[in-house]
Amino acid sequence: MDSVKQGKILIIDDDQGVVNSMINIIKKLELHTDFSLNLNDGLEKIFKGDFDIVFLDVNLPDGNGVNA
C-alpha cells in the first residue's frame, strides 16, 4: 500500500471563532491543523514548519496579510 502524505494546514486569523470553525471542518478531513492568532507568530510558524496550505487573514492586529 502506498503511503499518503497527510496535509498540513496553517490558519492565521485573529478571530478565534473563525479559527475554531475552520479547525472543526479540517479535522473532518483528517488533516493536521495548526493556527496562530496574529501575523508575527503565524510567520514564525510558516518559516519553521512544512505547511501545504496557509489560510491568512488580511486584517490582523499586528499587520496586513497581503503585505506579509
mmCIF file of N, CA, C and O in Angstrom:
data_model
loop_
_atom_site.group_PDB
_atom_site.id
_atom_site.type_symbol
_atom_site.label_atom_id
_atom_site.label_comp_id
_atom_site.label_asym_id
_atom_site.label_seq_id
_atom_site.Cartn_x
_atom_site.Cartn_y
_atom_site.Cartn_z
ATOM 1 N N MET A 1 0.845 -1.174 0.000
ATOM 2 C CA MET A 1 0.000 0.000 0.000
ATOM 3 C C MET A 1 0.891 1.237 0.000
ATOM 4 O O MET A 1 1.834 1.339 0.756
ATOM 5 N N ASP A 2 0.590 2.211 -0.840
ATOM 6 C CA ASP A 2 1.349 3.452 -0.905
ATOM 7 C C ASP A 2 1.048 4.305 0.312
ATOM 8 O O ASP A 2 -0.096 4.411 0.737
ATOM 9 N N SER A 3 2.085 4.922 0.856
ATOM 10 C CA SER A 3 1.839 5.841 1.970
ATOM 11 C C SER A 3 1.444 7.196 1.395
ATOM 12 O O SER A 3 2.022 7.671 0.426
ATOM 13 N N VAL A 4 0.449 7.796 1.997
ATOM 14 C CA VAL A 4 -0.057 9.081 1.539
ATOM 15 C C VAL A 4 0.327 10.130 2.564
ATOM 16 O O VAL A 4 0.106 9.951 3.762
ATOM 17 N N LYS A 5 0.924 11.201 2.091
ATOM 18 C CA LYS A 5 1.302 12.281 2.982
ATOM 19 C C LYS A 5 0.044 12.977 3.479
ATOM 20 O O LYS A 5 -0.827 13.335 2.698
ATOM 21 N N GLN A 6 -0.033 13.133 4.787
ATOM 22 C CA GLN A 6 -1.158 13.846 5.360
ATOM 23 C C GLN A 6 -0.881 15.338 5.257
ATOM 24 O O GLN A 6 0.180 15.810 5.638
ATOM 25 N N GLY A 7 -1.828 16.093 4.719
ATOM 26 C CA GLY A 7 -1.660 17.521 4.532
ATOM 27 C C GLY A 7 -1.556 18.282 5.837
ATOM 28 O O GLY A 7 -2.130 17.893 6.842
ATOM 29 N N LYS A 8 -0.797 19.368 5.812
ATOM 30 C CA LYS A 8 -0.646 20.234 6.966
ATOM 31 C C LYS A 8 -1.149 21.623 6.597
ATOM 32 O O LYS A 8 -0.713 22.198 5.603
ATOM 33 N N ILE A 9 -2.043 22.143 7.420
ATOM 34 C CA ILE A 9 -2.687 23.416 7.146
ATOM 35 C C ILE A 9 -2.450 24.363 8.312
ATOM 36 O O ILE A 9 -2.584 23.983 9.469
ATOM 37 N N LEU A 10 -2.106 25.618 7.983
ATOM 38 C CA LEU A 10 -1.931 26.660 8.987
ATOM 39 C C LEU A 10 -2.994 27.724 8.771
ATOM 40 O O LEU A 10 -3.200 28.189 7.654
ATOM 41 N N ILE A 11 -3.651 28.110 9.849
ATOM 42 C CA ILE A 11 -4.652 29.172 9.822
ATOM 43 C C ILE A 11 -4.091 30.347 10.612
ATOM 44 O O ILE A 11 -3.699 30.191 11.771
ATOM 45 N N ILE A 12 -4.042 31.520 9.978
ATOM 46 C CA ILE A 12 -3.614 32.735 10.669
ATOM 47 C C ILE A 12 -4.785 33.710 10.632
ATOM 48 O O ILE A 12 -5.106 34.268 9.579
ATOM 49 N N ASP A 13 -5.431 33.872 11.773
ATOM 50 C CA ASP A 13 -6.613 34.732 11.865
ATOM 51 C C ASP A 13 -6.776 35.166 13.313
ATOM 52 O O ASP A 13 -6.575 34.362 14.223
ATOM 53 N N ASP A 14 -7.131 36.418 13.545
ATOM 54 C CA ASP A 14 -7.285 36.917 14.906
ATOM 55 C C ASP A 14 -8.673 36.662 15.489
ATOM 56 O O ASP A 14 -8.907 36.931 16.658
ATOM 57 N N ASP A 15 -9.568 36.110 14.705
ATOM 58 C CA ASP A 15 -10.924 35.801 15.178
ATOM 59 C C ASP A 15 -10.975 34.332 15.604
ATOM 60 O O ASP A 15 -10.988 33.430 14.765
ATOM 61 N N GLN A 16 -11.007 34.103 16.918
ATOM 62 C CA GLN A 16 -10.985 32.743 17.450
ATOM 63 C C GLN A 16 -12.160 31.916 16.938
ATOM 64 O O GLN A 16 -12.033 30.717 16.714
ATOM 65 N N GLY A 17 -13.316 32.540 16.726
ATOM 66 C CA GLY A 17 -14.477 31.819 16.206
ATOM 67 C C GLY A 17 -14.243 31.283 14.809
ATOM 68 O O GLY A 17 -14.613 30.145 14.493
ATOM 69 N N VAL A 18 -13.626 32.097 13.961
ATOM 70 C CA VAL A 18 -13.294 31.663 12.597
ATOM 71 C C VAL A 18 -12.303 30.515 12.655
ATOM 72 O O VAL A 18 -12.448 29.506 11.955
ATOM 73 N N VAL A 19 -11.281 30.654 13.493
ATOM 74 C CA VAL A 19 -10.266 29.607 13.635
ATOM 75 C C VAL A 19 -10.916 28.299 14.080
ATOM 76 O O VAL A 19 -10.668 27.239 13.491
ATOM 77 N N ASN A 20 -11.759 28.364 15.106
ATOM 78 C CA ASN A 20 -12.414 27.153 15.608
ATOM 79 C C ASN A 20 -13.284 26.498 14.542
ATOM 80 O O ASN A 20 -13.281 25.264 14.400
ATOM 81 N N SER A 21 -14.025 27.289 13.784
ATOM 82 C CA SER A 21 -14.874 26.737 12.727
ATOM 83 C C SER A 21 -14.048 26.037 11.656
ATOM 84 O O SER A 21 -14.383 24.934 11.225
ATOM 85 N N MET A 22 -12.961 26.678 11.251
ATOM 86 C CA MET A 22 -12.105 26.078 10.228
ATOM 87 C C MET A 22 -11.454 24.799 10.735
ATOM 88 O O MET A 22 -11.368 23.809 10.005
ATOM 89 N N ILE A 23 -10.996 24.800 11.983
ATOM 90 C CA ILE A 23 -10.375 23.602 12.549
ATOM 91 C C ILE A 23 -11.373 22.452 12.575
ATOM 92 O O ILE A 23 -11.031 21.316 12.228
ATOM 93 N N ASN A 24 -12.609 22.718 12.968
ATOM 94 C CA ASN A 24 -13.630 21.667 13.009
ATOM 95 C C ASN A 24 -13.877 21.068 11.630
ATOM 96 O O ASN A 24 -14.029 19.852 11.486
ATOM 97 N N ILE A 25 -13.905 21.893 10.608
ATOM 98 C CA ILE A 25 -14.106 21.399 9.236
ATOM 99 C C ILE A 25 -12.897 20.589 8.773
ATOM 100 O O ILE A 25 -13.025 19.495 8.220
ATOM 101 N N ILE A 26 -11.715 21.115 9.015
ATOM 102 C CA ILE A 26 -10.491 20.459 8.549
ATOM 103 C C ILE A 26 -10.259 19.131 9.271
ATOM 104 O O ILE A 26 -9.776 18.164 8.668
ATOM 105 N N LYS A 27 -10.603 19.056 10.556
ATOM 106 C CA LYS A 27 -10.448 17.793 11.301
ATOM 107 C C LYS A 27 -11.272 16.677 10.674
ATOM 108 O O LYS A 27 -10.862 15.523 10.686
ATOM 109 N N LYS A 28 -12.433 17.022 10.127
ATOM 110 C CA LYS A 28 -13.273 16.012 9.478
ATOM 111 C C LYS A 28 -12.577 15.424 8.252
ATOM 112 O O LYS A 28 -12.869 14.312 7.842
ATOM 113 N N LEU A 29 -11.653 16.180 7.680
ATOM 114 C CA LEU A 29 -10.885 15.704 6.531
ATOM 115 C C LEU A 29 -9.635 14.946 6.967
ATOM 116 O O LEU A 29 -8.852 14.495 6.127
ATOM 117 N N GLU A 30 -9.456 14.834 8.285
ATOM 118 C CA GLU A 30 -8.320 14.129 8.875
ATOM 119 C C GLU A 30 -6.978 14.718 8.440
ATOM 120 O O GLU A 30 -6.023 13.997 8.155
ATOM 121 N N LEU A 31 -6.918 16.049 8.421
ATOM 122 C CA LEU A 31 -5.687 16.754 8.088
ATOM 123 C C LEU A 31 -5.135 17.423 9.337
ATOM 124 O O LEU A 31 -5.880 17.805 10.235
ATOM 125 N N HIS A 32 -3.818 17.575 9.392
ATOM 126 C CA HIS A 32 -3.171 18.241 10.518
ATOM 127 C C HIS A 32 -3.409 19.747 10.406
ATOM 128 O O HIS A 32 -3.241 20.332 9.335
ATOM 129 N N THR A 33 -3.790 20.376 11.506
ATOM 130 C CA THR A 33 -4.071 21.806 11.505
ATOM 131 C C THR A 33 -3.336 22.480 12.652
ATOM 132 O O THR A 33 -3.295 21.982 13.765
ATOM 133 N N ASP A 34 -2.763 23.640 12.360
ATOM 134 C CA ASP A 34 -2.178 24.485 13.376
ATOM 135 C C ASP A 34 -2.731 25.887 13.137
ATOM 136 O O ASP A 34 -3.266 26.176 12.059
ATOM 137 N N PHE A 35 -2.610 26.763 14.131
ATOM 138 C CA PHE A 35 -3.141 28.112 13.946
ATOM 139 C C PHE A 35 -2.319 29.119 14.731
ATOM 140 O O PHE A 35 -1.560 28.780 15.628
ATOM 141 N N SER A 36 -2.500 30.376 14.346
ATOM 142 C CA SER A 36 -1.925 31.494 15.056
ATOM 143 C C SER A 36 -2.957 32.612 15.041
ATOM 144 O O SER A 36 -3.682 32.783 14.053
ATOM 145 N N LEU A 37 -3.005 33.380 16.122
ATOM 146 C CA LEU A 37 -3.974 34.468 16.219
ATOM 147 C C LEU A 37 -3.375 35.823 15.861
ATOM 148 O O LEU A 37 -4.051 36.840 15.965
ATOM 149 N N ASN A 38 -2.112 35.834 15.410
ATOM 150 C CA ASN A 38 -1.522 37.092 14.943
ATOM 151 C C ASN A 38 -0.485 36.797 13.857
ATOM 152 O O ASN A 38 -0.030 35.671 13.688
ATOM 153 N N LEU A 39 -0.124 37.831 13.140
ATOM 154 C CA LEU A 39 0.745 37.678 11.974
ATOM 155 C C LEU A 39 2.160 37.256 12.348
ATOM 156 O O LEU A 39 2.731 36.362 11.722
ATOM 157 N N ASN A 40 2.737 37.888 13.367
ATOM 158 C CA ASN A 40 4.130 37.562 13.724
ATOM 159 C C ASN A 40 4.299 36.100 14.105
ATOM 160 O O ASN A 40 5.229 35.439 13.638
ATOM 161 N N ASP A 41 3.423 35.581 14.950
ATOM 162 C CA ASP A 41 3.511 34.166 15.328
ATOM 163 C C ASP A 41 3.244 33.264 14.127
ATOM 164 O O ASP A 41 3.873 32.223 13.964
ATOM 165 N N GLY A 42 2.308 33.668 13.285
ATOM 166 C CA GLY A 42 1.993 32.886 12.090
ATOM 167 C C GLY A 42 3.170 32.794 11.139
ATOM 168 O O GLY A 42 3.482 31.717 10.617
ATOM 169 N N LEU A 43 3.845 33.921 10.921
ATOM 170 C CA LEU A 43 5.011 33.908 10.035
ATOM 171 C C LEU A 43 6.122 33.041 10.607
ATOM 172 O O LEU A 43 6.809 32.326 9.874
ATOM 173 N N GLU A 44 6.302 33.085 11.921
ATOM 174 C CA GLU A 44 7.308 32.236 12.561
ATOM 175 C C GLU A 44 6.998 30.758 12.327
ATOM 176 O O GLU A 44 7.885 29.966 12.031
ATOM 177 N N LYS A 45 5.718 30.392 12.436
ATOM 178 C CA LYS A 45 5.321 29.001 12.201
ATOM 179 C C LYS A 45 5.536 28.609 10.737
ATOM 180 O O LYS A 45 5.949 27.490 10.443
ATOM 181 N N ILE A 46 5.267 29.532 9.827
ATOM 182 C CA ILE A 46 5.469 29.237 8.400
ATOM 183 C C ILE A 46 6.938 28.903 8.141
ATOM 184 O O ILE A 46 7.257 27.927 7.464
ATOM 185 N N PHE A 47 7.836 29.721 8.670
ATOM 186 C CA PHE A 47 9.258 29.527 8.400
ATOM 187 C C PHE A 47 9.831 28.305 9.104
ATOM 188 O O PHE A 47 10.809 27.720 8.640
ATOM 189 N N LYS A 48 9.222 27.877 10.211
ATOM 190 C CA LYS A 48 9.699 26.704 10.937
ATOM 191 C C LYS A 48 9.018 25.420 10.478
ATOM 192 O O LYS A 48 9.559 24.339 10.656
ATOM 193 N N GLY A 49 7.831 25.536 9.893
ATOM 194 C CA GLY A 49 7.041 24.361 9.555
ATOM 195 C C GLY A 49 7.086 24.011 8.092
ATOM 196 O O GLY A 49 7.770 24.646 7.299
ATOM 197 N N ASP A 50 6.348 22.983 7.774
ATOM 198 C CA ASP A 50 6.262 22.491 6.401
ATOM 199 C C ASP A 50 4.777 22.382 6.066
ATOM 200 O O ASP A 50 4.204 21.298 6.086
ATOM 201 N N PHE A 51 4.145 23.518 5.812
ATOM 202 C CA PHE A 51 2.709 23.547 5.573
ATOM 203 C C PHE A 51 2.401 23.467 4.089
ATOM 204 O O PHE A 51 3.113 24.031 3.258
ATOM 205 N N ASP A 52 1.321 22.761 3.780
ATOM 206 C CA ASP A 52 0.871 22.640 2.398
ATOM 207 C C ASP A 52 -0.037 23.801 2.004
ATOM 208 O O ASP A 52 -0.043 24.222 0.852
ATOM 209 N N ILE A 53 -0.803 24.295 2.977
ATOM 210 C CA ILE A 53 -1.743 25.388 2.739
ATOM 211 C C ILE A 53 -1.710 26.321 3.935
ATOM 212 O O ILE A 53 -1.662 25.878 5.081
ATOM 213 N N VAL A 54 -1.765 27.631 3.659
ATOM 214 C CA VAL A 54 -1.892 28.632 4.714
ATOM 215 C C VAL A 54 -3.110 29.486 4.398
ATOM 216 O O VAL A 54 -3.216 30.056 3.314
ATOM 217 N N PHE A 55 -4.044 29.548 5.349
ATOM 218 C CA PHE A 55 -5.171 30.462 5.256
ATOM 219 C C PHE A 55 -4.782 31.697 6.057
ATOM 220 O O PHE A 55 -4.594 31.622 7.272
ATOM 221 N N LEU A 56 -4.653 32.833 5.384
ATOM 222 C CA LEU A 56 -4.131 34.046 6.006
ATOM 223 C C LEU A 56 -5.158 35.163 5.923
ATOM 224 O O LEU A 56 -5.557 35.583 4.841
ATOM 225 N N ASP A 57 -5.583 35.643 7.086
ATOM 226 C CA ASP A 57 -6.497 36.773 7.157
ATOM 227 C C ASP A 57 -5.785 38.021 6.645
ATOM 228 O O ASP A 57 -4.571 38.162 6.795
ATOM 229 N N VAL A 58 -6.530 38.927 6.047
ATOM 230 C CA VAL A 58 -5.940 40.150 5.518
ATOM 231 C C VAL A 58 -5.710 41.169 6.628
ATOM 232 O O VAL A 58 -4.639 41.765 6.740
ATOM 233 N N ASN A 59 -6.696 41.365 7.477
ATOM 234 C CA ASN A 59 -6.610 42.377 8.535
ATOM 235 C C ASN A 59 -6.301 41.719 9.870
ATOM 236 O O ASN A 59 -7.154 41.095 10.474
ATOM 237 N N LEU A 60 -5.067 41.879 10.306
ATOM 238 C CA LEU A 60 -4.632 41.323 11.583
ATOM 239 C C LEU A 60 -4.161 42.474 12.477
ATOM 240 O O LEU A 60 -3.736 43.519 11.981
ATOM 241 N N PRO A 61 -4.216 42.292 13.793
ATOM 242 C CA PRO A 61 -3.863 43.400 14.683
ATOM 243 C C PRO A 61 -2.413 43.860 14.567
ATOM 244 O O PRO A 61 -2.107 45.012 14.851
ATOM 245 N N ASP A 62 -1.528 42.990 14.116
ATOM 246 C CA ASP A 62 -0.102 43.356 14.023
ATOM 247 C C ASP A 62 0.424 43.394 12.594
ATOM 248 O O ASP A 62 1.625 43.361 12.361
ATOM 249 N N GLY A 63 -0.477 43.501 11.620
ATOM 250 C CA GLY A 63 -0.020 43.603 10.243
ATOM 251 C C GLY A 63 -1.090 43.247 9.239
ATOM 252 O O GLY A 63 -2.196 42.859 9.596
ATOM 253 N N ASN A 64 -0.746 43.409 7.991
ATOM 254 C CA ASN A 64 -1.646 43.147 6.881
ATOM 255 C C ASN A 64 -1.204 41.872 6.181
ATOM 256 O O ASN A 64 -0.060 41.783 5.723
ATOM 257 N N GLY A 65 -2.098 40.900 6.081
ATOM 258 C CA GLY A 65 -1.773 39.620 5.463
ATOM 259 C C GLY A 65 -1.363 39.726 4.011
ATOM 260 O O GLY A 65 -0.574 38.918 3.522
ATOM 261 N N VAL A 66 -1.847 40.726 3.309
ATOM 262 C CA VAL A 66 -1.489 40.901 1.892
ATOM 263 C C VAL A 66 -0.032 41.328 1.766
ATOM 264 O O VAL A 66 0.680 40.880 0.867
ATOM 265 N N ASN A 67 0.426 42.146 2.679
ATOM 266 C CA ASN A 67 1.796 42.670 2.610
ATOM 267 C C ASN A 67 2.811 41.750 3.264
ATOM 268 O O ASN A 67 3.994 42.036 3.245
ATOM 269 N N ALA A 68 2.337 40.659 3.871
ATOM 270 C CA ALA A 68 3.256 39.735 4.544
ATOM 271 C C ALA A 68 4.052 39.020 3.506
ATOM 272 O O ALA A 68 5.061 38.549 3.556
#
